[in-house]
Amino acid sequence: MSVYTSLSQSDTEAFLAHFELGTLVSYKGIAAGIENTNYFVTCQQQGRQSEYVLTLFEHHNNNEVREFVRLAHHLGQQGLQVPAPLAARDGEWLHSLKDKPAIICPRLPGEHIHDPQPQHCEAIGRALAELHLAALPLHNRRNDSRGFDWWVTISPELSSDLTREEQTLLEDELHFQTQQRAQWLSLPQGWIHGDLFHDNALFTADGQVGAILDLYNACDGALLYDLAIIANDWCCDINGEWKAGCVEALLNGYESVRPLNDAEKTSWNLVLRGAALRFWLSRLLTRRIQQQQAGEMALQKDPAEFKNKLLARRTVTVN
């Protein structure tokens, strides 16, 4: 179980005493956490039970947490289904528990899907466009720590882990992306999720988006790039082959809320390639770190998946 900080019943009750959430019924550690400690918490108030998620941040201080949770807080105030922290009686939403920054959010409805279909892609497209528009008024966007500059600086370091053929592919794609840098910068910019893979969304039984999760990587970027990240995960198989109707549904859903401009439409394949490159590099770095730390530790996510998707995007244009 990924619970790094254990809580007793009295710990949990003392934390809840700051809120108007009722009395504690039960609490249970969540095994799915990777970096932070999470608990499901059930409270009862006036005969009605409600569920929440209590998070303790294991590797960040209060200022860091406030910085990367403020987008979720803002979106929650706009009525979006995201893990937005609840305010206590004093109006503060960021607290300390066991000397760790801590927040509590409503437990959002829905389940993860394992094989997104066109209806899911259309729904997430709409939800992403709503997120992009709702986030626009929030200033001081975070820099993308895995953006273009990172692609350029990390590639020489990772190149030694690649075959000669892969090195050639990486060098050629970086050259292409560098030549198109002005085109990237001309695209509409704003807050992007930056990591909206299908395991970062919940769907209700009727196929609607119940929640968009894990906003901790949200940053400044081209809005189209966020859409491309989704397309490269939700809309194709592991080799990059498009699933029938999924890309079209994704774009239709997004444009029903925020139509793409001409520059975005002509840049679609460029940005798909960039999104595939970014996650190939990220997974290569993760593999290196895992090997250094644990020798033969099993790799959770294969870099070859996004190398293959990059190859597919270099040869197939989607309009």
mmCIF file of C-alpha atoms in Angstrom:
data_model
loop_
_atom_site.group_PDB
_atom_site.id
_atom_site.type_symbol
_atom_site.label_atom_id
_atom_site.label_comp_id
_atom_site.label_asym_id
_atom_site.label_seq_id
_atom_site.Cartn_x
_atom_site.Cartn_y
_atom_site.Cartn_z
ATOM 1 C CA MET A 1 0.000 0.000 0.000
ATOM 2 C CA SER A 2 1.328 3.431 -0.915
ATOM 3 C CA VAL A 3 0.619 5.035 2.465
ATOM 4 C CA TYR A 4 3.840 6.614 3.664
ATOM 5 C CA THR A 5 2.372 8.474 6.642
ATOM 6 C CA SER A 6 0.017 6.445 8.829
ATOM 7 C CA LEU A 7 -2.923 8.211 10.418
ATOM 8 C CA SER A 8 -4.794 7.143 13.540
ATOM 9 C CA GLN A 9 -8.476 7.761 14.082
ATOM 10 C CA SER A 10 -7.647 10.591 16.478
ATOM 11 C CA ASP A 11 -5.287 12.156 13.891
ATOM 12 C CA THR A 12 -8.049 12.108 11.296
ATOM 13 C CA GLU A 13 -10.717 13.420 13.661
ATOM 14 C CA ALA A 14 -8.468 16.278 14.777
ATOM 15 C CA PHE A 15 -7.907 17.273 11.141
ATOM 16 C CA LEU A 16 -11.616 17.110 10.321
ATOM 17 C CA ALA A 17 -12.417 19.311 13.312
ATOM 18 C CA HIS A 18 -11.254 22.300 11.233
ATOM 19 C CA PHE A 19 -14.021 21.680 8.669
ATOM 20 C CA GLU A 20 -17.811 21.556 8.532
ATOM 21 C CA LEU A 21 -17.925 18.017 7.199
ATOM 22 C CA GLY A 22 -19.634 16.202 10.058
ATOM 23 C CA THR A 23 -18.345 13.298 12.102
ATOM 24 C CA LEU A 24 -15.883 10.638 10.966
ATOM 25 C CA VAL A 25 -17.477 7.343 9.944
ATOM 26 C CA SER A 26 -14.457 5.570 8.418
ATOM 27 C CA TYR A 27 -11.102 6.140 6.753
ATOM 28 C CA LYS A 28 -8.932 3.881 4.631
ATOM 29 C CA GLY A 29 -5.537 4.224 2.955
ATOM 30 C CA ILE A 30 -5.512 4.242 -0.842
ATOM 31 C CA ALA A 31 -3.070 1.804 -2.414
ATOM 32 C CA ALA A 32 -2.852 3.602 -5.746
ATOM 33 C CA GLY A 33 -0.755 6.538 -4.555
ATOM 34 C CA ILE A 34 2.781 6.823 -5.933
ATOM 35 C CA GLU A 35 4.347 9.942 -4.431
ATOM 36 C CA ASN A 36 1.830 11.051 -1.796
ATOM 37 C CA THR A 37 -0.259 9.516 0.975
ATOM 38 C CA ASN A 38 -3.997 9.361 0.273
ATOM 39 C CA TYR A 39 -6.947 8.243 2.372
ATOM 40 C CA PHE A 40 -10.609 7.756 1.568
ATOM 41 C CA VAL A 41 -12.578 9.433 4.338
ATOM 42 C CA THR A 42 -16.311 9.025 4.987
ATOM 43 C CA CYS A 43 -18.161 11.574 7.125
ATOM 44 C CA GLN A 44 -21.740 11.833 8.288
ATOM 45 C CA GLN A 45 -23.648 15.063 8.682
ATOM 46 C CA GLN A 46 -27.363 15.359 9.438
ATOM 47 C CA GLY A 47 -27.883 11.678 8.682
ATOM 48 C CA ARG A 48 -26.178 11.868 5.263
ATOM 49 C CA GLN A 49 -22.800 10.349 4.422
ATOM 50 C CA SER A 50 -20.265 11.997 2.106
ATOM 51 C CA GLU A 51 -16.906 10.762 0.836
ATOM 52 C CA TYR A 52 -13.641 12.673 0.591
ATOM 53 C CA VAL A 53 -9.985 12.158 -0.296
ATOM 54 C CA LEU A 54 -7.412 13.325 2.237
ATOM 55 C CA THR A 55 -3.917 13.870 0.759
ATOM 56 C CA LEU A 56 -0.616 14.363 2.569
ATOM 57 C CA PHE A 57 2.195 15.643 0.346
ATOM 58 C CA GLU A 58 5.355 13.700 1.135
ATOM 59 C CA HIS A 59 7.949 15.600 -0.901
ATOM 60 C CA HIS A 60 6.784 19.210 -1.081
ATOM 61 C CA ASN A 61 6.569 22.151 1.295
ATOM 62 C CA ASN A 62 3.522 24.369 1.778
ATOM 63 C CA ASN A 63 4.581 26.953 -0.789
ATOM 64 C CA GLU A 64 5.161 24.305 -3.457
ATOM 65 C CA VAL A 65 1.815 22.646 -2.761
ATOM 66 C CA ARG A 66 -0.027 25.958 -2.857
ATOM 67 C CA GLU A 67 1.578 26.691 -6.238
ATOM 68 C CA PHE A 68 0.567 23.493 -7.985
ATOM 69 C CA VAL A 69 -2.830 23.039 -6.305
ATOM 70 C CA ARG A 70 -4.031 26.589 -6.924
ATOM 71 C CA LEU A 71 -5.214 25.671 -10.432
ATOM 72 C CA ALA A 72 -7.431 22.902 -9.049
ATOM 73 C CA HIS A 73 -8.701 25.349 -6.437
ATOM 74 C CA HIS A 74 -9.513 27.901 -9.150
ATOM 75 C CA LEU A 75 -11.216 25.340 -11.400
ATOM 76 C CA GLY A 76 -13.250 24.007 -8.480
ATOM 77 C CA GLN A 77 -14.530 27.512 -7.858
ATOM 78 C CA GLN A 78 -15.621 27.570 -11.517
ATOM 79 C CA GLY A 79 -17.652 24.403 -10.982
ATOM 80 C CA LEU A 80 -15.394 21.950 -12.828
ATOM 81 C CA GLN A 81 -15.113 18.348 -11.690
ATOM 82 C CA VAL A 82 -11.516 18.337 -10.464
ATOM 83 C CA PRO A 83 -9.945 17.416 -7.091
ATOM 84 C CA ALA A 84 -10.351 20.921 -5.653
ATOM 85 C CA PRO A 85 -9.381 21.390 -1.990
ATOM 86 C CA LEU A 86 -12.132 22.300 0.447
ATOM 87 C CA ALA A 87 -11.780 25.342 2.658
ATOM 88 C CA ALA A 88 -11.931 25.031 6.442
ATOM 89 C CA ARG A 89 -13.944 27.277 8.741
ATOM 90 C CA ASP A 90 -11.218 29.930 8.559
ATOM 91 C CA GLY A 91 -11.265 29.914 4.740
ATOM 92 C CA GLU A 92 -7.883 28.180 4.412
ATOM 93 C CA TRP A 93 -7.630 25.101 2.198
ATOM 94 C CA LEU A 94 -3.987 24.151 2.791
ATOM 95 C CA HIS A 95 -3.226 22.623 6.194
ATOM 96 C CA SER A 96 -0.548 20.661 8.032
ATOM 97 C CA LEU A 97 -0.997 17.084 9.245
ATOM 98 C CA LYS A 98 1.833 15.038 10.757
ATOM 99 C CA ASP A 99 4.172 17.888 9.705
ATOM 100 C CA LYS A 100 3.150 17.410 6.053
ATOM 101 C CA PRO A 101 1.102 19.756 3.836
ATOM 102 C CA ALA A 102 -2.405 18.339 3.616
ATOM 103 C CA ILE A 103 -5.644 18.996 1.733
ATOM 104 C CA ILE A 104 -9.049 17.337 1.633
ATOM 105 C CA CYS A 105 -11.186 17.145 -1.505
ATOM 106 C CA PRO A 106 -14.582 15.642 -2.347
ATOM 107 C CA ARG A 107 -14.336 12.118 -3.710
ATOM 108 C CA LEU A 108 -15.366 12.535 -7.322
ATOM 109 C CA PRO A 109 -17.737 10.186 -9.175
ATOM 110 C CA GLY A 110 -16.862 7.650 -11.811
ATOM 111 C CA GLU A 111 -14.456 4.870 -12.706
ATOM 112 C CA HIS A 112 -11.327 4.583 -14.812
ATOM 113 C CA ILE A 113 -11.754 3.249 -18.341
ATOM 114 C CA HIS A 114 -9.207 0.924 -19.921
ATOM 115 C CA ASP A 115 -10.119 1.123 -23.607
ATOM 116 C CA PRO A 116 -11.456 4.580 -24.536
ATOM 117 C CA GLN A 117 -14.090 4.592 -27.250
ATOM 118 C CA PRO A 118 -15.320 7.489 -29.424
ATOM 119 C CA GLN A 119 -17.958 8.555 -26.873
ATOM 120 C CA HIS A 120 -15.264 8.829 -24.186
ATOM 121 C CA CYS A 121 -12.993 10.770 -26.531
ATOM 122 C CA GLU A 122 -15.757 13.217 -27.425
ATOM 123 C CA ALA A 123 -16.603 13.735 -23.745
ATOM 124 C CA ILE A 124 -12.995 14.322 -22.686
ATOM 125 C CA GLY A 125 -12.557 16.733 -25.600
ATOM 126 C CA ARG A 126 -15.450 18.838 -24.319
ATOM 127 C CA ALA A 127 -14.171 18.660 -20.755
ATOM 128 C CA LEU A 128 -10.658 19.711 -21.786
ATOM 129 C CA ALA A 129 -11.947 22.733 -23.695
ATOM 130 C CA GLU A 130 -14.029 23.740 -20.662
ATOM 131 C CA LEU A 131 -10.916 23.433 -18.493
ATOM 132 C CA HIS A 132 -8.850 25.551 -20.885
ATOM 133 C CA LEU A 133 -11.440 28.335 -20.935
ATOM 134 C CA ALA A 134 -12.079 28.248 -17.190
ATOM 135 C CA ALA A 135 -8.339 28.469 -16.451
ATOM 136 C CA LEU A 136 -7.676 31.528 -18.644
ATOM 137 C CA PRO A 137 -8.275 34.151 -15.902
ATOM 138 C CA LEU A 138 -5.725 32.524 -13.554
ATOM 139 C CA HIS A 139 -2.449 34.396 -13.982
ATOM 140 C CA ASN A 140 1.191 33.458 -13.307
ATOM 141 C CA ARG A 141 1.126 30.161 -15.139
ATOM 142 C CA ARG A 142 3.856 27.691 -14.209
ATOM 143 C CA ASN A 143 6.654 27.015 -16.676
ATOM 144 C CA ASP A 144 6.610 23.604 -18.338
ATOM 145 C CA SER A 145 9.502 21.697 -16.756
ATOM 146 C CA ARG A 146 9.273 19.121 -19.576
ATOM 147 C CA GLY A 147 8.879 21.599 -22.424
ATOM 148 C CA PHE A 148 10.922 22.405 -25.518
ATOM 149 C CA ASP A 149 14.051 23.526 -23.662
ATOM 150 C CA TRP A 150 14.045 20.294 -21.677
ATOM 151 C CA TRP A 151 13.712 18.237 -24.869
ATOM 152 C CA VAL A 152 16.883 19.883 -26.183
ATOM 153 C CA THR A 153 18.952 19.631 -22.995
ATOM 154 C CA ILE A 154 17.979 16.078 -21.940
ATOM 155 C CA SER A 155 18.379 14.449 -25.362
ATOM 156 C CA PRO A 156 22.225 14.337 -25.408
ATOM 157 C CA GLU A 157 22.193 12.810 -21.931
ATOM 158 C CA LEU A 158 19.770 10.050 -22.944
ATOM 159 C CA SER A 159 21.264 9.424 -26.374
ATOM 160 C CA SER A 160 23.825 6.956 -25.041
ATOM 161 C CA ASP A 161 20.982 4.626 -24.045
ATOM 162 C CA LEU A 162 19.735 4.407 -27.627
ATOM 163 C CA THR A 163 20.648 2.384 -30.658
ATOM 164 C CA ARG A 164 22.238 4.206 -33.581
ATOM 165 C CA GLU A 165 18.905 4.089 -35.430
ATOM 166 C CA GLU A 166 17.101 5.581 -32.436
ATOM 167 C CA GLN A 167 19.755 8.281 -32.051
ATOM 168 C CA THR A 168 19.228 9.267 -35.671
ATOM 169 C CA LEU A 169 15.461 9.409 -35.141
ATOM 170 C CA LEU A 170 15.855 11.586 -32.050
ATOM 171 C CA GLU A 171 18.309 13.975 -33.685
ATOM 172 C CA ASP A 172 16.160 14.331 -36.783
ATOM 173 C CA GLU A 173 12.974 14.975 -34.825
ATOM 174 C CA LEU A 174 14.657 17.563 -32.601
ATOM 175 C CA HIS A 175 15.960 19.311 -35.717
ATOM 176 C CA PHE A 176 12.461 19.338 -37.199
ATOM 177 C CA GLN A 177 10.864 20.632 -33.986
ATOM 178 C CA THR A 178 13.515 23.350 -33.661
ATOM 179 C CA GLN A 179 12.770 24.541 -37.193
ATOM 180 C CA GLN A 180 9.077 24.768 -36.289
ATOM 181 C CA ARG A 181 9.587 26.572 -32.974
ATOM 182 C CA ALA A 182 8.058 29.824 -34.237
ATOM 183 C CA GLN A 183 4.953 27.905 -35.289
ATOM 184 C CA TRP A 184 4.625 26.440 -31.782
ATOM 185 C CA LEU A 185 4.878 29.896 -30.221
ATOM 186 C CA SER A 186 2.201 31.293 -32.550
ATOM 187 C CA LEU A 187 -0.411 28.860 -31.230
ATOM 188 C CA PRO A 188 -2.912 29.939 -28.541
ATOM 189 C CA GLN A 189 -1.341 29.460 -25.120
ATOM 190 C CA GLY A 190 -2.766 28.955 -21.647
ATOM 191 C CA TRP A 191 -2.956 26.556 -18.745
ATOM 192 C CA ILE A 192 -2.672 22.939 -19.920
ATOM 193 C CA HIS A 193 -3.133 19.741 -17.952
ATOM 194 C CA GLY A 194 0.008 18.318 -19.529
ATOM 195 C CA ASP A 195 -0.590 14.689 -18.562
ATOM 196 C CA LEU A 196 -4.196 13.814 -19.376
ATOM 197 C CA PHE A 197 -3.763 10.122 -20.093
ATOM 198 C CA HIS A 198 -6.904 8.024 -19.785
ATOM 199 C CA ASP A 199 -5.989 6.886 -16.265
ATOM 200 C CA ASN A 200 -6.233 10.524 -15.149
ATOM 201 C CA ALA A 201 -9.965 10.727 -15.824
ATOM 202 C CA LEU A 202 -13.065 9.153 -14.315
ATOM 203 C CA PHE A 203 -16.245 8.351 -16.233
ATOM 204 C CA THR A 204 -19.764 7.868 -14.929
ATOM 205 C CA ALA A 205 -21.999 4.979 -16.001
ATOM 206 C CA ASP A 206 -23.654 7.124 -18.678
ATOM 207 C CA GLY A 207 -20.299 7.843 -20.369
ATOM 208 C CA GLN A 208 -19.836 11.369 -19.042
ATOM 209 C CA VAL A 209 -16.635 12.731 -17.516
ATOM 210 C CA GLY A 210 -16.925 12.415 -13.749
ATOM 211 C CA ALA A 211 -13.564 13.984 -13.010
ATOM 212 C CA ILE A 212 -10.233 15.099 -14.418
ATOM 213 C CA LEU A 213 -7.479 14.103 -11.989
ATOM 214 C CA ASP A 214 -3.798 14.793 -11.292
ATOM 215 C CA LEU A 215 -3.379 18.457 -12.110
ATOM 216 C CA TYR A 216 0.051 18.553 -10.469
ATOM 217 C CA ASN A 217 1.811 18.799 -13.853
ATOM 218 C CA ALA A 218 -0.393 21.622 -15.116
ATOM 219 C CA CYS A 219 1.601 24.432 -16.688
ATOM 220 C CA ASP A 220 1.816 27.017 -19.445
ATOM 221 C CA GLY A 221 1.680 25.651 -22.967
ATOM 222 C CA ALA A 222 0.012 25.498 -26.349
ATOM 223 C CA LEU A 223 -3.612 24.469 -25.829
ATOM 224 C CA LEU A 224 -3.406 22.232 -28.905
ATOM 225 C CA TYR A 225 -0.535 20.326 -27.268
ATOM 226 C CA ASP A 226 -2.890 19.206 -24.472
ATOM 227 C CA LEU A 227 -5.256 17.841 -27.097
ATOM 228 C CA ALA A 228 -2.392 16.016 -28.840
ATOM 229 C CA ILE A 229 -1.313 14.350 -25.590
ATOM 230 C CA ILE A 230 -4.821 12.939 -25.253
ATOM 231 C CA ALA A 231 -4.926 11.827 -28.904
ATOM 232 C CA ASN A 232 -1.644 9.932 -28.590
ATOM 233 C CA ASP A 233 -2.981 7.965 -25.625
ATOM 234 C CA TRP A 234 -6.771 7.710 -25.883
ATOM 235 C CA CYS A 235 -7.199 7.460 -29.642
ATOM 236 C CA CYS A 236 -4.643 4.880 -30.778
ATOM 237 C CA ASP A 237 -3.080 1.546 -29.916
ATOM 238 C CA ILE A 238 0.428 1.156 -28.493
ATOM 239 C CA ASN A 239 1.919 1.288 -31.994
ATOM 240 C CA GLY A 240 0.214 4.576 -32.818
ATOM 241 C CA GLU A 241 -2.460 3.164 -35.110
ATOM 242 C CA TRP A 242 -5.600 5.290 -34.828
ATOM 243 C CA LYS A 243 -8.724 3.625 -33.445
ATOM 244 C CA ALA A 244 -11.802 4.078 -35.601
ATOM 245 C CA GLY A 245 -13.608 7.335 -34.935
ATOM 246 C CA CYS A 246 -11.676 8.344 -31.820
ATOM 247 C CA VAL A 247 -9.584 11.269 -33.109
ATOM 248 C CA GLU A 248 -12.586 12.709 -34.925
ATOM 249 C CA ALA A 249 -14.703 12.420 -31.772
ATOM 250 C CA LEU A 250 -11.999 14.048 -29.642
ATOM 251 C CA LEU A 251 -11.687 17.031 -31.987
ATOM 252 C CA ASN A 252 -15.441 17.373 -32.408
ATOM 253 C CA GLY A 253 -15.951 17.377 -28.660
ATOM 254 C CA TYR A 254 -13.255 19.982 -28.103
ATOM 255 C CA GLU A 255 -14.422 22.247 -30.916
ATOM 256 C CA SER A 256 -18.016 22.144 -29.677
ATOM 257 C CA VAL A 257 -16.735 24.318 -26.810
ATOM 258 C CA ARG A 258 -13.608 26.028 -28.199
ATOM 259 C CA PRO A 259 -13.160 25.974 -32.005
ATOM 260 C CA LEU A 260 -9.589 25.618 -33.229
ATOM 261 C CA ASN A 261 -8.163 28.438 -35.319
ATOM 262 C CA ASP A 262 -6.500 27.951 -38.708
ATOM 263 C CA ALA A 263 -2.975 27.883 -37.261
ATOM 264 C CA GLU A 264 -3.975 25.112 -34.855
ATOM 265 C CA LYS A 265 -5.588 23.047 -37.595
ATOM 266 C CA THR A 266 -2.473 23.237 -39.796
ATOM 267 C CA SER A 267 -0.206 22.471 -36.812
ATOM 268 C CA TRP A 268 -2.021 19.326 -35.654
ATOM 269 C CA ASN A 269 0.507 16.808 -36.937
ATOM 270 C CA LEU A 270 3.438 18.941 -35.758
ATOM 271 C CA VAL A 271 2.057 18.992 -32.227
ATOM 272 C CA LEU A 272 1.196 15.280 -32.283
ATOM 273 C CA ARG A 273 4.862 14.615 -33.094
ATOM 274 C CA GLY A 274 6.001 16.918 -30.296
ATOM 275 C CA ALA A 275 3.737 15.206 -27.771
ATOM 276 C CA ALA A 276 5.059 11.781 -28.783
ATOM 277 C CA LEU A 277 8.654 13.028 -28.525
ATOM 278 C CA ARG A 278 8.081 14.473 -25.063
ATOM 279 C CA PHE A 279 6.771 11.205 -23.598
ATOM 280 C CA TRP A 280 9.408 9.100 -25.334
ATOM 281 C CA LEU A 281 12.062 11.235 -23.632
ATOM 282 C CA SER A 282 10.252 11.150 -20.276
ATOM 283 C CA ARG A 283 10.000 7.387 -20.309
ATOM 284 C CA LEU A 284 13.637 7.031 -21.325
ATOM 285 C CA LEU A 285 14.592 9.145 -18.319
ATOM 286 C CA THR A 286 12.335 7.136 -16.012
ATOM 287 C CA ARG A 287 13.903 3.899 -17.266
ATOM 288 C CA ARG A 288 17.389 5.221 -16.556
ATOM 289 C CA ILE A 289 16.432 6.320 -13.042
ATOM 290 C CA GLN A 290 14.783 2.980 -12.291
ATOM 291 C CA GLN A 291 17.812 1.056 -13.511
ATOM 292 C CA GLN A 292 20.146 3.170 -11.397
ATOM 293 C CA GLN A 293 18.036 2.753 -8.296
ATOM 294 C CA ALA A 294 16.912 -0.835 -8.549
ATOM 295 C CA GLY A 295 19.037 -2.710 -11.071
ATOM 296 C CA GLU A 296 16.640 -5.103 -12.795
ATOM 297 C CA MET A 297 13.509 -3.369 -11.532
ATOM 298 C CA ALA A 298 10.593 -4.023 -13.894
ATOM 299 C CA LEU A 299 9.815 -1.080 -16.129
ATOM 300 C CA GLN A 300 6.269 0.170 -15.611
ATOM 301 C CA LYS A 301 5.962 2.096 -18.880
ATOM 302 C CA ASP A 302 7.873 1.154 -22.004
ATOM 303 C CA PRO A 303 9.625 4.034 -23.847
ATOM 304 C CA ALA A 304 9.261 2.082 -27.103
ATOM 305 C CA GLU A 305 5.518 2.815 -27.098
ATOM 306 C CA PHE A 306 6.092 6.515 -27.697
ATOM 307 C CA LYS A 307 9.010 5.952 -30.034
ATOM 308 C CA ASN A 308 6.614 3.909 -32.180
ATOM 309 C CA LYS A 309 3.949 6.607 -31.905
ATOM 310 C CA LEU A 310 6.472 9.211 -33.003
ATOM 311 C CA LEU A 311 7.384 7.085 -36.006
ATOM 312 C CA ALA A 312 3.695 6.761 -36.881
ATOM 313 C CA ARG A 313 3.106 10.518 -36.587
ATOM 314 C CA ARG A 314 6.114 11.230 -38.844
ATOM 315 C CA THR A 315 4.548 9.242 -41.656
ATOM 316 C CA VAL A 316 0.811 9.852 -41.207
ATOM 317 C CA THR A 317 -0.894 13.247 -41.235
ATOM 318 C CA VAL A 318 -4.283 13.578 -39.549
ATOM 319 C CA ASN A 319 -6.502 16.492 -40.540
#
